[in-house]
Short mmCIF file of C-alpha atoms and ligand atoms in Angstrom, two decimals:
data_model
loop_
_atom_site.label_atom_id
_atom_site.label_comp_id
_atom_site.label_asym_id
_atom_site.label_seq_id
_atom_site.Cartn_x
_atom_site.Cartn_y
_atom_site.Cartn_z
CA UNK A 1 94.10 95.31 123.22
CA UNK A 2 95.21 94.09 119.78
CA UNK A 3 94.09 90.46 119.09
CA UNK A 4 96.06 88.22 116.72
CA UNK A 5 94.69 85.16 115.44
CA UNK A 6 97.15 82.71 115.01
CA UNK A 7 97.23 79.93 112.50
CA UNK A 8 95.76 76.36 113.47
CA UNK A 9 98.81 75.07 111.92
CA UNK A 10 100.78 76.00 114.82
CA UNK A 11 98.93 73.36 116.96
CA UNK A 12 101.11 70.35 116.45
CA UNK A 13 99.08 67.42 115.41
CA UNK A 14 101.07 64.29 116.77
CA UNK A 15 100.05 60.65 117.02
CA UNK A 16 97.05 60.31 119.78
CA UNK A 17 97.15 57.47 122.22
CA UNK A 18 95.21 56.30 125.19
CA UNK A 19 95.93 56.18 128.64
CA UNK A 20 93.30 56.05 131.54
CA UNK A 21 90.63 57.42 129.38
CA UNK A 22 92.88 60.63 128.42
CA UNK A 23 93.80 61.21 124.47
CA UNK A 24 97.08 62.13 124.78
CA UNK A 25 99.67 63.44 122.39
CA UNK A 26 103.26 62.08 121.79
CA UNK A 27 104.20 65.13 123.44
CA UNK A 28 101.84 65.01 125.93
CA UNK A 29 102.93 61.12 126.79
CA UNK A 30 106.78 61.53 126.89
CA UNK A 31 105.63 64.41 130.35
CA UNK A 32 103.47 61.57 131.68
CA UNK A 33 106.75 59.07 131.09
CA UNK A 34 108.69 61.79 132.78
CA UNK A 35 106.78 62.08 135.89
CA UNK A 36 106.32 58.22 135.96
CA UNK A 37 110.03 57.73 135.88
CA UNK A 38 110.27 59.44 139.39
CA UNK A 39 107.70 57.42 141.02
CA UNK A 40 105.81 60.33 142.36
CA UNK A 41 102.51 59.33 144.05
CA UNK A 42 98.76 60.80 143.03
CA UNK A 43 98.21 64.40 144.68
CA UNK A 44 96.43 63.68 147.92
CA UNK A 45 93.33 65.77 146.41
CA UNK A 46 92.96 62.29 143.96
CA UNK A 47 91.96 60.80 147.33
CA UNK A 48 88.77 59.14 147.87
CA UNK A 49 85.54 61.99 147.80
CA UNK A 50 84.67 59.78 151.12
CA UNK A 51 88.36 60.56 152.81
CA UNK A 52 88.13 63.71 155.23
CA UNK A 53 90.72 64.97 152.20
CA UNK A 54 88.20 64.43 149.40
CA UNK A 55 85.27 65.73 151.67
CA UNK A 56 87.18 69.11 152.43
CA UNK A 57 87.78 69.69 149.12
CA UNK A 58 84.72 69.60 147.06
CA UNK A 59 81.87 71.49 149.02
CA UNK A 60 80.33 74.58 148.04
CA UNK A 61 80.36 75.19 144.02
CA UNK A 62 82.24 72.19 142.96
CA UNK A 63 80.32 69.11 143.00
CA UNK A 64 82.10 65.87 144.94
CA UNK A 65 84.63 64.39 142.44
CA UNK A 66 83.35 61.35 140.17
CA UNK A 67 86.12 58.78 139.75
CA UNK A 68 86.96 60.11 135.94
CA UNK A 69 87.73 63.63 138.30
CA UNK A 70 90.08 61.92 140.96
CA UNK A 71 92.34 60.02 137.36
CA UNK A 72 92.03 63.77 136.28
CA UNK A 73 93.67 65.36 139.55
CA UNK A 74 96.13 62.96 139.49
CA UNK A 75 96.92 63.21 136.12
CA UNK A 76 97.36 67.09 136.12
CA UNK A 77 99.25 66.34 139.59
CA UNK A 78 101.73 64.54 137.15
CA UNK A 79 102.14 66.88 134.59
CA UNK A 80 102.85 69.84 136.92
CA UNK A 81 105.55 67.63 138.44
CA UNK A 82 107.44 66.96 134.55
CA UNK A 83 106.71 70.86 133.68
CA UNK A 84 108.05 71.88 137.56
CA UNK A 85 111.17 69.56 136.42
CA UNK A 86 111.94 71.42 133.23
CA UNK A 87 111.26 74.57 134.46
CA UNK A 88 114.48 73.84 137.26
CA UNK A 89 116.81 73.17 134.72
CA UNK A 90 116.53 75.80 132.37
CA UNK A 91 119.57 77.82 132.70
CA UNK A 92 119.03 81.29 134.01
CA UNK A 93 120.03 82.90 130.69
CA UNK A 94 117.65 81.30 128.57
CA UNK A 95 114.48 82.59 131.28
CA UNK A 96 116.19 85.76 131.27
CA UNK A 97 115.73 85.61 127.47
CA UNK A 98 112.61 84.26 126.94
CA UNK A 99 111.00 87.42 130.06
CA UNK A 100 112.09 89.97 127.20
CA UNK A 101 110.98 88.00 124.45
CA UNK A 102 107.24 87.30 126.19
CA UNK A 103 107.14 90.86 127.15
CA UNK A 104 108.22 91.93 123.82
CA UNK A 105 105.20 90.00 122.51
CA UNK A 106 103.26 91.50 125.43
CA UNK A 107 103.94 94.96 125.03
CA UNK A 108 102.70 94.51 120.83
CA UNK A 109 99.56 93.05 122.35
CA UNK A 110 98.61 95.89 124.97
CA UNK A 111 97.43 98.93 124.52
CA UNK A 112 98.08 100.68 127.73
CA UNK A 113 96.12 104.02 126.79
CA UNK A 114 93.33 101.49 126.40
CA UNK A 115 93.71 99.35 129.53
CA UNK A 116 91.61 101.39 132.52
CA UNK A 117 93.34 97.85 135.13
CA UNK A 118 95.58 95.45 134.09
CA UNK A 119 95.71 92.12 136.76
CA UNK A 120 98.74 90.35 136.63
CA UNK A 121 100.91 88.16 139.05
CA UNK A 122 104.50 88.30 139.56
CA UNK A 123 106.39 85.50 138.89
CA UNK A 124 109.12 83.72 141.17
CA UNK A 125 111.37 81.26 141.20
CA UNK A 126 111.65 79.66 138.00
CA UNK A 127 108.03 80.99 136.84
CA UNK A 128 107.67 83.04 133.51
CA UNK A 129 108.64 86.52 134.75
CA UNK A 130 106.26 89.62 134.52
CA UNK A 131 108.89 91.90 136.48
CA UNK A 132 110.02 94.04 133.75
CA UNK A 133 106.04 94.09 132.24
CA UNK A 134 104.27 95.34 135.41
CA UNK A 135 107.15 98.14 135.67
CA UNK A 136 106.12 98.87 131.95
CA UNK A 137 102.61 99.40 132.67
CA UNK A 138 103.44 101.28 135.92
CA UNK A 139 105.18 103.45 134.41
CA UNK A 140 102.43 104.14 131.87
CA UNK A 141 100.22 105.19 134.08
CA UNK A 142 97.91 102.05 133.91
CA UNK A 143 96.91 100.65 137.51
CA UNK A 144 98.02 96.79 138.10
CA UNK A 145 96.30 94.43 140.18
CA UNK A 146 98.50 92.07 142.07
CA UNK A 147 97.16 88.81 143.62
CA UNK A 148 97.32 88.98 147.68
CA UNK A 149 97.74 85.66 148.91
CA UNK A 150 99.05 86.22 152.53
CA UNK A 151 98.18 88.01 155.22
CA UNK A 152 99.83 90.66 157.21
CA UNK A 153 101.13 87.81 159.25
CA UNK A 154 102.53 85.31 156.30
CA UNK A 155 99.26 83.29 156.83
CA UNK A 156 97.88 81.93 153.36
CA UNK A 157 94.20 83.82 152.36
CA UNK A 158 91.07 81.82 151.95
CA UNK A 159 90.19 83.35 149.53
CA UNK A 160 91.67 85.55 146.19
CA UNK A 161 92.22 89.09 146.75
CA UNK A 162 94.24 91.60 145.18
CA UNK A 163 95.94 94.98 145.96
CA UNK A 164 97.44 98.10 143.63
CA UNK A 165 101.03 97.57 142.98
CA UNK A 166 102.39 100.94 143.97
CA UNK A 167 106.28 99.66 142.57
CA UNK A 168 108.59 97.80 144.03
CA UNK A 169 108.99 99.13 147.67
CA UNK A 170 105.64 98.33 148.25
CA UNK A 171 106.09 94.39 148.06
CA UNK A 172 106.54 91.81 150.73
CA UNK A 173 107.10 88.05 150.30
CA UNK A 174 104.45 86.06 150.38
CA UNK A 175 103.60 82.35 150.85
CA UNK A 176 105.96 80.63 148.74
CA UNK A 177 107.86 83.06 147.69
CA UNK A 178 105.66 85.16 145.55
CA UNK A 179 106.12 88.92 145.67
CA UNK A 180 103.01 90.80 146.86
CA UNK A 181 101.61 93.85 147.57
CA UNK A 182 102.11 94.75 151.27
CA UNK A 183 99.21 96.43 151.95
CA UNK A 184 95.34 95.83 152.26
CA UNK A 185 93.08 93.49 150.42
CA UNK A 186 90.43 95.37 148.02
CA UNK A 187 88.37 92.24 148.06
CA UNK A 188 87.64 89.29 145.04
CA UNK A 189 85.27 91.93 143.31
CA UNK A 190 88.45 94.27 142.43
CA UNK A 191 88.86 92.16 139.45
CA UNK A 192 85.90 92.83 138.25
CA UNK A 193 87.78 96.41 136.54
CA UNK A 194 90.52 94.92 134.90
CA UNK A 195 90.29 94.37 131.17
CA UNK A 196 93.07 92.49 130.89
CA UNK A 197 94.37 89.37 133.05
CA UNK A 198 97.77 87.71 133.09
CA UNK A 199 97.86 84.35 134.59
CA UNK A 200 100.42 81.97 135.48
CA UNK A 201 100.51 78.62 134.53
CA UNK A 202 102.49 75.65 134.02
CA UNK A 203 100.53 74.18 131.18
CA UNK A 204 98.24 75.24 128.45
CA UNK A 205 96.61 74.42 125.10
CA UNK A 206 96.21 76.51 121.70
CA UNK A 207 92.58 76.34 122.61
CA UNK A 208 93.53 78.10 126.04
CA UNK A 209 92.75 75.35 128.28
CA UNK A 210 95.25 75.72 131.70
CA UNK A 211 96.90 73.78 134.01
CA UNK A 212 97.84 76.11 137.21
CA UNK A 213 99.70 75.23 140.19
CA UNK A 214 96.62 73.24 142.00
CA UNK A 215 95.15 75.57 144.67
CA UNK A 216 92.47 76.54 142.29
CA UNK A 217 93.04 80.38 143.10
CA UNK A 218 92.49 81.21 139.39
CA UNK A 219 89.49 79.44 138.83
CA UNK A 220 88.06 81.11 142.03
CA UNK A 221 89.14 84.56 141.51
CA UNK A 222 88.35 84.63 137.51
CA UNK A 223 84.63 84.02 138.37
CA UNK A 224 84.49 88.05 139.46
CA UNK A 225 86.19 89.44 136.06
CA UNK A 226 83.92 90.86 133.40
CA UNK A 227 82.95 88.33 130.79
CA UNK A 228 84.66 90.74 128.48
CA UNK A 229 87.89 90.98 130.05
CA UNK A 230 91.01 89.11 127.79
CA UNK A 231 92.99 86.72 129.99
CA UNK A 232 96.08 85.71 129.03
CA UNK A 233 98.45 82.91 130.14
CA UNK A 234 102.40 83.21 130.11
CA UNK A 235 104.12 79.94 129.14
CA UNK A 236 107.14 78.67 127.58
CA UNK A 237 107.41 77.17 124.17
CA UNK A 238 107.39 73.54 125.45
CA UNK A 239 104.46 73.78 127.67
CA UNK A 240 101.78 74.55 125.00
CA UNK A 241 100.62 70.83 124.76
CA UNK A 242 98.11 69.49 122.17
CA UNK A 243 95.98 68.25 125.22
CA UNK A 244 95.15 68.44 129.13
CA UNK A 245 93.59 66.97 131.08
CA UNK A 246 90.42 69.59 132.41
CA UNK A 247 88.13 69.63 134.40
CA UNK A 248 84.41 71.54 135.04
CA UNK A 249 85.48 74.28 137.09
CA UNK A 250 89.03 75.34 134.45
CA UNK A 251 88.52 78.67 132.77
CA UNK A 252 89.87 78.70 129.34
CA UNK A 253 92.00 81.43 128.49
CA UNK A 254 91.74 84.03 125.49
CA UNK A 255 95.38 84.38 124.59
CA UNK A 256 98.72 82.11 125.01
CA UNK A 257 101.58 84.26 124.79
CA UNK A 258 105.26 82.21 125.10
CA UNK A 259 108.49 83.49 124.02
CA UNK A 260 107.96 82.78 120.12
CA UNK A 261 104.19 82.83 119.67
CA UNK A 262 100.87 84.56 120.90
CA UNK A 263 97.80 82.00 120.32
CA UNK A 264 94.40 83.30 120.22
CA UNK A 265 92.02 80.37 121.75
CA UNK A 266 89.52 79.82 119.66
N1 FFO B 301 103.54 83.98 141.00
C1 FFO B 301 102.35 83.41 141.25
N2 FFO B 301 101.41 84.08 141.88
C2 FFO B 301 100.23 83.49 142.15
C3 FFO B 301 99.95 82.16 141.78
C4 FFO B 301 100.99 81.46 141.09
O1 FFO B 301 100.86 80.30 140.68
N3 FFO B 301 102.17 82.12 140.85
N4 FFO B 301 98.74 81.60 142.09
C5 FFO B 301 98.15 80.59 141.34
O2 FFO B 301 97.22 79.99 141.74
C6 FFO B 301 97.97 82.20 143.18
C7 FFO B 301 98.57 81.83 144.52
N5 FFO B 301 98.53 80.44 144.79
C8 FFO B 301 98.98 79.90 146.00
C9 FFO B 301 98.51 78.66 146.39
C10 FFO B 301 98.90 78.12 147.60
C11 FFO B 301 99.78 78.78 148.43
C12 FFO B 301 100.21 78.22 149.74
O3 FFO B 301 100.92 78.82 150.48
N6 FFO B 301 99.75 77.06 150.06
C13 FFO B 301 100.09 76.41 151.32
C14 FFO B 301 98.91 75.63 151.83
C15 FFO B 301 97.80 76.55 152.21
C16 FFO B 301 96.58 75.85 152.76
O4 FFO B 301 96.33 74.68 152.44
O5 FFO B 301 95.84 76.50 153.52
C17 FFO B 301 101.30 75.53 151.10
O6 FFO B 301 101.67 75.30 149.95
O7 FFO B 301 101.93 75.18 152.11
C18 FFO B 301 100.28 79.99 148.03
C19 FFO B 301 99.89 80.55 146.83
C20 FFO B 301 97.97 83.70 143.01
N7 FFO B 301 99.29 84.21 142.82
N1 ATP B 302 85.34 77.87 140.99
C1 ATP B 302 85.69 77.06 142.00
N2 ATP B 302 84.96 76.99 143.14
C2 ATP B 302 85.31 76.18 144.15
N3 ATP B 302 86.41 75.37 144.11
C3 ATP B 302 87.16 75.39 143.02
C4 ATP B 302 86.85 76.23 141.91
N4 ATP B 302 87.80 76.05 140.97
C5 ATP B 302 88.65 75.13 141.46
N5 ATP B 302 88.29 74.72 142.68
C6 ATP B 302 88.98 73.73 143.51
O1 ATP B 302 90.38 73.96 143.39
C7 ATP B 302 91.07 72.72 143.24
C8 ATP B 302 92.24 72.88 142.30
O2 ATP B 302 91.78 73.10 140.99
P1 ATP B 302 92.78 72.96 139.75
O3 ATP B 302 93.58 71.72 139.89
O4 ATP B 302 92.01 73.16 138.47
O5 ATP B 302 93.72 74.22 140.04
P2 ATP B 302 94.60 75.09 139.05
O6 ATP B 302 93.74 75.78 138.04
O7 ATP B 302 95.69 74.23 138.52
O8 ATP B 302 95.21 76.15 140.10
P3 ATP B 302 95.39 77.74 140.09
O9 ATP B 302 94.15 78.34 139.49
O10 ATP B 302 95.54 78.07 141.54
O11 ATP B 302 96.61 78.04 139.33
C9 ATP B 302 90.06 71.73 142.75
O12 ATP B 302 90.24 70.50 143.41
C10 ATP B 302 88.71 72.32 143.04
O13 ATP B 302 88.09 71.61 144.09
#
């Protein structure tokens, strides 16, 4: 893996304001204004830690959400409405465009003589598109990890998994869409032998900081990679925000690659 630092300069330094106890950027506040315009509601998880929601939620690992953590679900619950938005009107030539130019970016970054597992999802929908880069690696010889989310029967997981990608007659469609491996989970612990890890997201900072979808699948599954493993999230250009909102259990991410930059957290 080749590691490029980028400049701080590329983190754009806007005007900060204040809104329910968040610093946000100009950027970051025209998203919020966005999401507001539509009206949407909280995200049912910003219910009450004493609602049978709340309860279900926050057992185990995570400890019951404080009221700072239910403004903070709500407020990533907004911003992955605005980012869902502009990700459905970008015209299908421009994501075509900006796959090849992540993957060209990719492909600089990655040594695949070097990589013993690379885990990385595959995208749908209107999601940054790793098609064309788990073919690549494939085809290199390098073993990919795909994320299993359903079952055999369609059924959502509990819990992460993942399973070889053994090319492209070997997927199914899984819940929502997403392409998967159709064959047998090889447990959480798999990840543990990749050394690299491409995420999805729909947000992130130049410090690395992600905002996901909101099932927390990442966050679980990224606890069983080795501490040395470089994960990486796939974005485009106007999703790399000066701040999120973030919470205890977010992993930060090593590397931000989008269609005209890589940024190295740091
Ligand atoms: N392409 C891609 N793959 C990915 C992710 C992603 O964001 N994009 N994920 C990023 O995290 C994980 C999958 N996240 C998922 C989260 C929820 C459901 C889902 O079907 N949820 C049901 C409710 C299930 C329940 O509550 O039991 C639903 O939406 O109806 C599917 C996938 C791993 N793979
Ligand atoms: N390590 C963890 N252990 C247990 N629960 C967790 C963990 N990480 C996250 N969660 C739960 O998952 C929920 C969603 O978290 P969050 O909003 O950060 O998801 P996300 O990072 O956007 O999603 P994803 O990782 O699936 O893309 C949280 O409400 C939290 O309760």
């Amino acid at each position: 893996m080749v590691l490029h630092r980028a400049p701080a300069a590329l983190v754009g330094r806007g005007r900060r304001r204040q809104l329910g106890g968040l610093r946000l950027g100009d950027h970051d506040l025209r998203l919020f204004l966005l999401a507001a315009e539509q009206g949407h509601e909280p995200h049912p998880s910003a219910a009450s830690p004493h609602s049978p929601a709340g309860r279900r939620r926050h057992t185990g690992l995570v400890p019951s959400p404080s009221a700072d953590d239910e403004a903070l679900t709500g407020a990533k619950q907004l911003l992955r409405r605005a980012v869902r938005q502009r990700r459905a009107v970008r015209p299908a030539e421009q994501r075509a465009a900006d796959d090849l130019a992540r993957f060209d970016r990719l492909t600089a970054l990655l040594a695949p003589e070097r990589e013993p597992v690379v885990a990385c999802y595959l995208g749908t929908g209107d999601e940054p598109g790793t098609t064309r880069l788990v073919g690549w690696l494939a085809a290199q010889d390098v073993p990919v990890l795909l994320p299993l989310v359903g079952r055999a029967d369609g059924a959502p997981r509990r819990r992460p998994d993942w399973a070889w990608y053994t090319g492209p007659d070997g997927l199914r469609s899984g819940p929502r869409g997403i392409p998967e491996p159709d064959a047998r989970g090889l447990g959480a612990r798999a990840l543990a032998s990749a050394s690299v890890v491409v995420c999805p997201a729909l947000a992130g900072t130049a410090r690395g900081e992600r905002l996901g979808t909101g099932a927390g699948w990442y966050d679980r599954a990224l606890r069983e990679a080795r501490p040395d493993a470089v994960t990486i999230m796939l974005l485009n250009d106007d999703e790399v925000l000066p701040t999120l909102p973030t919470q205890a259990w977010d992993r930060r991410m090593d590397l931000v690659v989008t269609p005209t930059r890589v940024l190295r957290a740091g």
